[in-house]
mmCIF file of C-alpha atoms and ligand atoms in Angstrom:
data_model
loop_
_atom_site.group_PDB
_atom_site.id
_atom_site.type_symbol
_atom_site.label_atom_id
_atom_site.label_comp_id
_atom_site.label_asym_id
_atom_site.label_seq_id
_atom_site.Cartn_x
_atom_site.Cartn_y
_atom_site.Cartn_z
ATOM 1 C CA UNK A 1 246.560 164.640 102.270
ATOM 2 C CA UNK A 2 245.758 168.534 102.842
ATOM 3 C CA UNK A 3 242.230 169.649 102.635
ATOM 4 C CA UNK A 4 242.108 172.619 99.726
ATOM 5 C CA UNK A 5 239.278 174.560 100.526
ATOM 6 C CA UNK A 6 237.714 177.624 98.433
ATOM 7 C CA UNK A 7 235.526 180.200 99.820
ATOM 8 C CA UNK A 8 233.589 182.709 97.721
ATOM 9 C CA UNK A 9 231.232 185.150 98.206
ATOM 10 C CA UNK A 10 230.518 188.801 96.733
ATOM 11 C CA UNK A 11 232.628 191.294 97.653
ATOM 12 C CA UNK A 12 232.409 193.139 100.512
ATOM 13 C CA UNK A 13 230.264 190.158 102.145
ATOM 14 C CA UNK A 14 232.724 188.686 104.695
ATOM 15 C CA UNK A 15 234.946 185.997 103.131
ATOM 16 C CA UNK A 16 238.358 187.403 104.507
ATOM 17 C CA UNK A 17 237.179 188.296 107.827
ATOM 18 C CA UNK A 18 235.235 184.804 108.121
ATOM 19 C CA UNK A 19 237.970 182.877 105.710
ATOM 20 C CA UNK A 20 240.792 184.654 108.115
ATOM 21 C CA UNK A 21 239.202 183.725 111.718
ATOM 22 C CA UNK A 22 238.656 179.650 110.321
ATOM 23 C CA UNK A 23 242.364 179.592 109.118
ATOM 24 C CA UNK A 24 242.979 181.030 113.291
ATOM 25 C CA UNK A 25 240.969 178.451 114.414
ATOM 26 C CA UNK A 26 242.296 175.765 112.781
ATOM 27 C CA UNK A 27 246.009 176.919 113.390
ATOM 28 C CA UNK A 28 244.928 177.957 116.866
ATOM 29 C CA UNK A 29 244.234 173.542 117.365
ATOM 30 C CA UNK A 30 247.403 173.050 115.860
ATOM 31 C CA UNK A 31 246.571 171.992 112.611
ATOM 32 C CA UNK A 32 249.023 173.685 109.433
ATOM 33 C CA UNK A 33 247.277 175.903 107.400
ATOM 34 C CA UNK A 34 248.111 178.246 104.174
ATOM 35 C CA UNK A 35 245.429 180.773 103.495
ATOM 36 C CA UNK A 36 245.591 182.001 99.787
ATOM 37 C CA UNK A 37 243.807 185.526 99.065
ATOM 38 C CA UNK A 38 242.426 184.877 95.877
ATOM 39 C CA UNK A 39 240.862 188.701 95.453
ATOM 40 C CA UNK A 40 242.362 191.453 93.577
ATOM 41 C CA UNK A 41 241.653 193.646 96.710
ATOM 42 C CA UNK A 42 244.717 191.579 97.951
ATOM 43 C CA UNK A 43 243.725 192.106 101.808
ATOM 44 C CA UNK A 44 242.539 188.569 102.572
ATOM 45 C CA UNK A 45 244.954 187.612 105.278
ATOM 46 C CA UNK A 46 246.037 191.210 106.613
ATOM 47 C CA UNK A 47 243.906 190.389 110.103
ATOM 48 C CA UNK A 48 245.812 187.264 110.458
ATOM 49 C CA UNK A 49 248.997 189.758 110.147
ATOM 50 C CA UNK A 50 248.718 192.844 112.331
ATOM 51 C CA UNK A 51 246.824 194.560 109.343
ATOM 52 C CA UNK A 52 249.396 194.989 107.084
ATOM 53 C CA UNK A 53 249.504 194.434 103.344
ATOM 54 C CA UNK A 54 251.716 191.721 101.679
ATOM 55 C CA UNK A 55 253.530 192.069 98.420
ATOM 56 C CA UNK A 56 251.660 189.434 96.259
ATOM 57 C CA UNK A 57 252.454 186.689 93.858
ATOM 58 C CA UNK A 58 251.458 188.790 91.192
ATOM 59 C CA UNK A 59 253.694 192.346 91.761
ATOM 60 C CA UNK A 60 256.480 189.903 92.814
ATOM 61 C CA UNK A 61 256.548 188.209 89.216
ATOM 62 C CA UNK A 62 256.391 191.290 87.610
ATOM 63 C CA UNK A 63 259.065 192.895 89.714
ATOM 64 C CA UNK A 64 261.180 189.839 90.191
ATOM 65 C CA UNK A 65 260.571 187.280 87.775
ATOM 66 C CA UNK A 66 260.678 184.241 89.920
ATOM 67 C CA UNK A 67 260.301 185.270 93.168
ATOM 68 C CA UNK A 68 260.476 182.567 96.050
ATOM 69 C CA UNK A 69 258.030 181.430 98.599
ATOM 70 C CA UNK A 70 259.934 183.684 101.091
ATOM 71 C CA UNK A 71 259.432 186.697 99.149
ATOM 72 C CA UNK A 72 255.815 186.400 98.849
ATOM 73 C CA UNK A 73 254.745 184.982 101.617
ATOM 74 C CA UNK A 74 254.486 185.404 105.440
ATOM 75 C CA UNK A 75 253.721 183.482 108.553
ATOM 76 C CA UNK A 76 250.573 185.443 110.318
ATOM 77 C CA UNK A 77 248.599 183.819 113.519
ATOM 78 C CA UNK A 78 249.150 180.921 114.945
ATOM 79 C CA UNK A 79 251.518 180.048 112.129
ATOM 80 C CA UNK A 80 249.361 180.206 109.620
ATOM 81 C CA UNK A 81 251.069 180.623 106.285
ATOM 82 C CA UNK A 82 249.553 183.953 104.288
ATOM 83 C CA UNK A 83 249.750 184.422 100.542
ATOM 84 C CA UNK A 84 247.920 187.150 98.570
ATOM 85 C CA UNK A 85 247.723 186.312 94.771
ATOM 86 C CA UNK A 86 247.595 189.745 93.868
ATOM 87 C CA UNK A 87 245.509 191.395 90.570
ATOM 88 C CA UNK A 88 246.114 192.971 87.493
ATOM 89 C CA UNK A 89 247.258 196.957 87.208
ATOM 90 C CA UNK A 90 243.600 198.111 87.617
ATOM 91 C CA UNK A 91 242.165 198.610 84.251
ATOM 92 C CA UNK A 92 244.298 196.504 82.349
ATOM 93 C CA UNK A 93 244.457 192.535 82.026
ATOM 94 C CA UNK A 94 242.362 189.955 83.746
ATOM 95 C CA UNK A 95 242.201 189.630 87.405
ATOM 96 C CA UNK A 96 241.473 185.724 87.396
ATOM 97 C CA UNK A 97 245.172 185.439 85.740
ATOM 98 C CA UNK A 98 246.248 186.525 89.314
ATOM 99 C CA UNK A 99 244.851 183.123 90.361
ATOM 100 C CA UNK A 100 245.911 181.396 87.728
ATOM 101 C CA UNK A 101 249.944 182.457 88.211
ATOM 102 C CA UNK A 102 249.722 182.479 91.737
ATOM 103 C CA UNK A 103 248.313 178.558 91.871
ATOM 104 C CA UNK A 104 251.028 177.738 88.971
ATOM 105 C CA UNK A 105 254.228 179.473 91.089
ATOM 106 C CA UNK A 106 253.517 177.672 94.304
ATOM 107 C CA UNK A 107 253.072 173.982 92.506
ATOM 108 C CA UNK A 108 256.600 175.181 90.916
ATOM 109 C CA UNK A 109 258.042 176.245 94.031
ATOM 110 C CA UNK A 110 256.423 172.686 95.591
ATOM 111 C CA UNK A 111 254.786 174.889 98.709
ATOM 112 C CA UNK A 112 252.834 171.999 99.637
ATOM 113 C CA UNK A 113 255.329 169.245 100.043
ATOM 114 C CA UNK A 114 257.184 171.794 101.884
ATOM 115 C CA UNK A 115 255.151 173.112 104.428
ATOM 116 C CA UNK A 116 253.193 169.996 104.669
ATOM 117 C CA UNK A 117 249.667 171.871 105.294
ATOM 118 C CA UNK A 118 246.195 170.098 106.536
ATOM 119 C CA UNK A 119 244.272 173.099 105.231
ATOM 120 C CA UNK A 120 244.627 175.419 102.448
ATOM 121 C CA UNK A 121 242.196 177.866 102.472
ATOM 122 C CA UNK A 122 241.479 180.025 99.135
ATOM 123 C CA UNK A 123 239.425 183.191 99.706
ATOM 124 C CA UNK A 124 238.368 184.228 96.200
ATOM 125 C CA UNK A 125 235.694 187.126 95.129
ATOM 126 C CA UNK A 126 232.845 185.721 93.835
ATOM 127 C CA UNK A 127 230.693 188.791 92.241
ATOM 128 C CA UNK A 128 231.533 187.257 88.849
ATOM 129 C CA UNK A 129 232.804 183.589 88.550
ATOM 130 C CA UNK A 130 234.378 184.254 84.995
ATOM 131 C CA UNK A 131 236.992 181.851 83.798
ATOM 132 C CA UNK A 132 239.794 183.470 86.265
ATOM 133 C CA UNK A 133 237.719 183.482 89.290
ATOM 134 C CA UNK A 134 236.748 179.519 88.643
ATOM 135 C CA UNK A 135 240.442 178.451 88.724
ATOM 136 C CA UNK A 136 240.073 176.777 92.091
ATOM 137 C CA UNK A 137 237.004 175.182 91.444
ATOM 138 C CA UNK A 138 237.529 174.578 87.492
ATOM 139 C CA UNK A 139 241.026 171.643 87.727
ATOM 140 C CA UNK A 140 240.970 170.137 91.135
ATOM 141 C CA UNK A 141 242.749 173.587 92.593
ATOM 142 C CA UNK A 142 240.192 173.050 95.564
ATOM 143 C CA UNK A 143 238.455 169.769 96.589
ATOM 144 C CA UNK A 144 235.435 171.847 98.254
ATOM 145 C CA UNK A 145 233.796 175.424 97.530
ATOM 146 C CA UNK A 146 232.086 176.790 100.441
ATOM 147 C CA UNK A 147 229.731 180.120 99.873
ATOM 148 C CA UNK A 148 229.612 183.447 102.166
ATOM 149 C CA UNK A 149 226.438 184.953 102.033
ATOM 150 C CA UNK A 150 224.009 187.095 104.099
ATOM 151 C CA UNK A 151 220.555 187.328 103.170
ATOM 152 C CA UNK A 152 220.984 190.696 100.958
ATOM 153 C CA UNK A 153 219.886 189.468 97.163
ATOM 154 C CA UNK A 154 223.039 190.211 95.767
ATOM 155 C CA UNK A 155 224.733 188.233 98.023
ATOM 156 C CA UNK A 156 222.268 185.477 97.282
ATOM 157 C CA UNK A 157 223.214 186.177 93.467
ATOM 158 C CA UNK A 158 226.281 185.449 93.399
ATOM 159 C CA UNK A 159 225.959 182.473 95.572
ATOM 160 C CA UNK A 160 223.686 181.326 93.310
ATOM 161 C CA UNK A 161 226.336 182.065 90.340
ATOM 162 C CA UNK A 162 228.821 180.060 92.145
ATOM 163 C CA UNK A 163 226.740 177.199 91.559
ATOM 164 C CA UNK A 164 225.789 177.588 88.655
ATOM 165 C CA UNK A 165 229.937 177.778 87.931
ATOM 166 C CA UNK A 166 229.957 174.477 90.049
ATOM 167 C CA UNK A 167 227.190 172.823 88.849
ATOM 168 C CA UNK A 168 229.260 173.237 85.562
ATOM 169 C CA UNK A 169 232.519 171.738 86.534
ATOM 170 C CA UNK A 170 231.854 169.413 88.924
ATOM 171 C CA UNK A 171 231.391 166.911 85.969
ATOM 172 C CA UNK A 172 234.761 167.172 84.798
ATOM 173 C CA UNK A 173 236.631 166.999 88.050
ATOM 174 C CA UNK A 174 236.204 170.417 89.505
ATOM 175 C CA UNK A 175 235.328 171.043 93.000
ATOM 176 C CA UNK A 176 232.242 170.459 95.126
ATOM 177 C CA UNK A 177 229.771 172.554 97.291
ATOM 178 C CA UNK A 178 230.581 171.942 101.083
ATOM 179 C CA UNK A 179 227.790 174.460 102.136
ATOM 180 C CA UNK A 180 226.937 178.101 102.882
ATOM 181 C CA UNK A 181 228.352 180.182 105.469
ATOM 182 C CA UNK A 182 225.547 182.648 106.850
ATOM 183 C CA UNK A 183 227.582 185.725 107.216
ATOM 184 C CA UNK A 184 225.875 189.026 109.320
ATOM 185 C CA UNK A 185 222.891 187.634 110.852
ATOM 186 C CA UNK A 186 220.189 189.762 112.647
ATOM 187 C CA UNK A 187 217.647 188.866 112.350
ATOM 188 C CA UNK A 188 215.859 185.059 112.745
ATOM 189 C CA UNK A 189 214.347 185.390 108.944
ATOM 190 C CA UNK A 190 217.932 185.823 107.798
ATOM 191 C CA UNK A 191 218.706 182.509 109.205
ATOM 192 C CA UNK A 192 215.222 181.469 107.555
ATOM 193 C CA UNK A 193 216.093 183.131 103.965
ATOM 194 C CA UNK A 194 219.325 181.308 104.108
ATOM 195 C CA UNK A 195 218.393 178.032 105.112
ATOM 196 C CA UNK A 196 214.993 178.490 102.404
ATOM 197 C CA UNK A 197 217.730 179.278 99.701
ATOM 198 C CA UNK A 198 220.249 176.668 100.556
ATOM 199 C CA UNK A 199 217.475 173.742 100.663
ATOM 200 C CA UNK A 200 215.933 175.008 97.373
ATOM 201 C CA UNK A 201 219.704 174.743 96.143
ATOM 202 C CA UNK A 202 219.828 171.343 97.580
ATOM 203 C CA UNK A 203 222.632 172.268 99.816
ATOM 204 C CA UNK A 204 222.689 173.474 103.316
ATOM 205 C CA UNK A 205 224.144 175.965 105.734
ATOM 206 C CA UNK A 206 227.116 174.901 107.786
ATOM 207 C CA UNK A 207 227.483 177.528 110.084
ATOM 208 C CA UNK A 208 225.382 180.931 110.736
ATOM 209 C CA UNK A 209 228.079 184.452 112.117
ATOM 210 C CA UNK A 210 225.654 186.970 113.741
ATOM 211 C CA UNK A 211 226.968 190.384 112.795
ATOM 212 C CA UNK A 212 228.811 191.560 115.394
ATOM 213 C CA UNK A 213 231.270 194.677 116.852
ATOM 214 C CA UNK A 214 233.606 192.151 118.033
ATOM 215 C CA UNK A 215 234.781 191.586 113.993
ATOM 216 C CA UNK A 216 234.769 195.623 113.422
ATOM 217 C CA UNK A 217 236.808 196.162 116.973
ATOM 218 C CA UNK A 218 239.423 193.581 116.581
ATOM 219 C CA UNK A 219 239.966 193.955 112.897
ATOM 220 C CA UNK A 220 240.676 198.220 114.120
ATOM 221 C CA UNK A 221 243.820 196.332 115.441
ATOM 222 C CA UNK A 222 245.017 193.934 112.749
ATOM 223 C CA UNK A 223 243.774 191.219 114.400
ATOM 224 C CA UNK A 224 241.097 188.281 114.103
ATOM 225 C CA UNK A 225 238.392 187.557 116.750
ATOM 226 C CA UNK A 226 240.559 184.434 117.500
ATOM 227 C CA UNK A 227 243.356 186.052 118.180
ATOM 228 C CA UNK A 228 241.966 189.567 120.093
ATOM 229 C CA UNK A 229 239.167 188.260 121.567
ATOM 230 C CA UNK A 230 239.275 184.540 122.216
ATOM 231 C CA UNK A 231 236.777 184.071 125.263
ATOM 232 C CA UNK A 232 233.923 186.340 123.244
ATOM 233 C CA UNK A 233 230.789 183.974 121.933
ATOM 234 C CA UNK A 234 232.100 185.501 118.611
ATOM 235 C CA UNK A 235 235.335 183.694 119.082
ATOM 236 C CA UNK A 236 233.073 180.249 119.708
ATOM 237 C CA UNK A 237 230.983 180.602 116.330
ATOM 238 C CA UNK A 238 233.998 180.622 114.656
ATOM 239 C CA UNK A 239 235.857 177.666 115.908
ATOM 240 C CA UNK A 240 232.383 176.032 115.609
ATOM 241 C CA UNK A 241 232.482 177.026 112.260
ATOM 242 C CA UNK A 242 235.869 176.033 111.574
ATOM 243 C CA UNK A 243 234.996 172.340 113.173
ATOM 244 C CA UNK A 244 232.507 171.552 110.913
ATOM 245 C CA UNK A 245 234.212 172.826 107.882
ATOM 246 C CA UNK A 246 237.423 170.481 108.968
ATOM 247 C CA UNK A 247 235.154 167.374 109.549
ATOM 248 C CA UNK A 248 232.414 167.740 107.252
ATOM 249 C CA UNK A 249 232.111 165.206 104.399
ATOM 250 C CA UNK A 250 229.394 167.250 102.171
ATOM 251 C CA UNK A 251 230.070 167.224 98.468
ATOM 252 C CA UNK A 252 226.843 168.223 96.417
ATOM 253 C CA UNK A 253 226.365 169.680 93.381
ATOM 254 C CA UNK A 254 223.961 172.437 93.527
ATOM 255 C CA UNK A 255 221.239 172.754 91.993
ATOM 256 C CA UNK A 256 221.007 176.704 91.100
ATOM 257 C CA UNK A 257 217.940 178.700 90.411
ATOM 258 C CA UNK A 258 217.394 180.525 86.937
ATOM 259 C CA UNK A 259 217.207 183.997 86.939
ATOM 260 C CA UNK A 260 213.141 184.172 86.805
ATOM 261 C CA UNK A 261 213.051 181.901 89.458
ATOM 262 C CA UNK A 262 215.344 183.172 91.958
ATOM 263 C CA UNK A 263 214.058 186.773 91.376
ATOM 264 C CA UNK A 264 210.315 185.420 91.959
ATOM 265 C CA UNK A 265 211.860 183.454 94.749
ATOM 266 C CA UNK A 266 213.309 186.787 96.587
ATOM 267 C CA UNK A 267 210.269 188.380 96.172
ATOM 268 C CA UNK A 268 208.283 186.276 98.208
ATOM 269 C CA UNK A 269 210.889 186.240 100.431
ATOM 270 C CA UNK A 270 210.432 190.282 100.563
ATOM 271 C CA UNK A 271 206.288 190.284 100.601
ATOM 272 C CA UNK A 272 206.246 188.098 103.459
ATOM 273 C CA UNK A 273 208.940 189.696 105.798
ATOM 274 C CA UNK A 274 208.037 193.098 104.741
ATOM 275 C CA UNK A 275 205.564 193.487 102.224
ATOM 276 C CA UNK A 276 202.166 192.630 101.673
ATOM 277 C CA UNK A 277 201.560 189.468 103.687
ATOM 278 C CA UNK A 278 203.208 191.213 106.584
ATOM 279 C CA UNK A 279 200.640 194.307 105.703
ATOM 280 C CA UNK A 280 203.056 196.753 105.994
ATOM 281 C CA UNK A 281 203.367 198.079 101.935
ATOM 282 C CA UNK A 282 199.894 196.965 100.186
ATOM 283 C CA UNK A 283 200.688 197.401 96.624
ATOM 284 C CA UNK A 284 198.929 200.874 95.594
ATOM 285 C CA UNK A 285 200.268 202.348 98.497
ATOM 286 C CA UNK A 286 203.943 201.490 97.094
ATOM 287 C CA UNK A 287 203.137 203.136 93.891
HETATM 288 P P1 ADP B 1 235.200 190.453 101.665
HETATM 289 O O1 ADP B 1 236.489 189.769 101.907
HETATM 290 O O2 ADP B 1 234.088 189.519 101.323
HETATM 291 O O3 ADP B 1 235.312 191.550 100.650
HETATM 292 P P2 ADP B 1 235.576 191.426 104.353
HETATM 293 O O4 ADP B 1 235.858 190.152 105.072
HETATM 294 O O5 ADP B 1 236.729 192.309 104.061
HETATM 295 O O6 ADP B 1 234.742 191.152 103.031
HETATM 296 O O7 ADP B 1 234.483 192.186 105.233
HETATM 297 C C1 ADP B 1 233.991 193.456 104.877
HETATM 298 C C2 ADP B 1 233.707 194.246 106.159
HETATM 299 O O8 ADP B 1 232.628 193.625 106.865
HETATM 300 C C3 ADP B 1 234.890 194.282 107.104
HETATM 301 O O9 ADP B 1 235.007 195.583 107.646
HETATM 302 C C4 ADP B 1 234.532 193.273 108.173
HETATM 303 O O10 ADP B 1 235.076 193.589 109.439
HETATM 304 C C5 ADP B 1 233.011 193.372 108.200
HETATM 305 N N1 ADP B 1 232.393 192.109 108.655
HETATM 306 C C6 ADP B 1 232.434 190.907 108.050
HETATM 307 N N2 ADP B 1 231.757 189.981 108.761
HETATM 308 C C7 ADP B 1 231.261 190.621 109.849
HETATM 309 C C8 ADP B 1 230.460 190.220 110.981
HETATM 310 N N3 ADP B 1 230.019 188.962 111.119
HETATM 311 N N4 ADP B 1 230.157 191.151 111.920
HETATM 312 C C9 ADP B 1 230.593 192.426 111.771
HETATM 313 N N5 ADP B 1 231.340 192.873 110.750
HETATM 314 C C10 ADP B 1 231.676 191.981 109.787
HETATM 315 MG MG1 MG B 2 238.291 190.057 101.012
#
């Protein structure tokens, strides 16, 4: 039975570079594995394919009706299977119905009994888990959410939406937390924030990516760290990562932080790294 696995995050975090260099891993040890882009932005697999963008599901129903899995999909990496959902003409519709007709067309087109996958991999933008954006995680799309975060408070934000969105479901069937990726790390108190945020959350952090030119350099040729650079340490905290993703068994349900909370929570965060316990800002001098 294939492993469907979601990855959010806010936007602009990491979650196609990171989602993009697990599905290489995985494909890379020969297991199958379709990587759904989930994001409006519709560039989640384009390192996995030379850079390139892919019609999606969405422009393909619009312009075709019923288009097959041919026409809207294409085999990047490694083999790995690439799929962009697509969104809606910008300013007009929802961008979660992307998701929603996307997840519908390949159960009709029976993509999975087809190509037989061990992994899919859904990389959907988490800034706002509305209804649309929850499709994976709302009716046993996904069996596991995993978050991308770094330790910027609007990253932690929306991780901290996601499981409140989670938190919701998970009663009724939806998916479970497998953990937090730590995406662009530093700095050792990034690690710390992250790990302090995930305990508090009662989850924990599977996997910590330092921020590194290796990512900006091999995505300048269309490619994933996997693929362009497979001897750097880069390339090793990736298949690490995507290791422990494919064997671990975590299934929580969060515990999120209300909005008081996690702002008082950051703040302290803040005051000791760089604020008044660390004497660097005493509080008239910030007025
Ligand atoms: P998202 O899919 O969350 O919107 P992307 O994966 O597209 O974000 O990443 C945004 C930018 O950040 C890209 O240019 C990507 O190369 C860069 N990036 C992501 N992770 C790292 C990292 N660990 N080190 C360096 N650059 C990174
Ligand atoms: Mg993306």
């Amino acid at each position: 039975k294939p492993k469907h696995i979601a990855i959010y995050g806010k936007g602009g975090i990491g979650k196609s570079t990171t989602t993009s260099n697990i599905s290489a891993a995985l494909a890379d040890a020969g297991f199958r594995v379709i990587q759904i882009g989930c994001d409006p932005k519709s560039d989640s697999t384009n390192i996995l394919r030379g850079g390139d963008d892919l019609p999606t599901v969405l422009d393909s129903l619009r312009e075709r009706g019923r288009p097959s899995i041919a026409d809207v999909s294409a085999t990047g990496f490694a083999g790995v299977l690439c799929i962009e959902a697509g969104g809606p003409v910008p300013g007009v519709g929802c961008a979660g119905r992307g998701i929603n007709a996307a997840v519908d067309l390949l159960h009709e087109l029976e993509l999975f009994e087809q190509f037989k996958p061990d992994f899919v991999l859904y990389d959907v933008l988490g800034d706002v888990v509305c209804g649309g954006f929850a499709v994976p995680i709302r009716n046993g799309i996904a069996d596991s959410a995993y978050v991308v975060t770094s330790s910027d408070f609007m990253a932690i934000f929306a991780a901290n939406n996601l499981f409140k969105a989670i938190s919701k479901y998970a009663p009724s069937g939806g998916a479970r937390l497998g953990g937090v990726i730590a995406n662009s790390i530093q700095t050792p108190y990034a690690a710390s924030l992250i790990d302090d945020f995930a305990a508090r959350t009662g989850t924990s952090v599977v996997g910590y990516v330092p921020r590194s030119q290796v990512v900006a350099q091999s995505e300048l040729y269309g490619k994933t760290v996997i693929e362009a650079q497979p001897r750097s340490a880069q390339a090793d905290v990736y298949r690490a990562l995507a290791r422990h993703i494919a064997e671990n068994h975590e299934s929580t349900v969060p515990k999120p932080l209300n909005g008081p909370a996690l702002k008082a929570w950051a703040r302290d965060w803040g005051d000791r790294v760089f604020g008044v316990e660390a004497g660097i800002v005493a509080p008239q001098e910030a007025i």
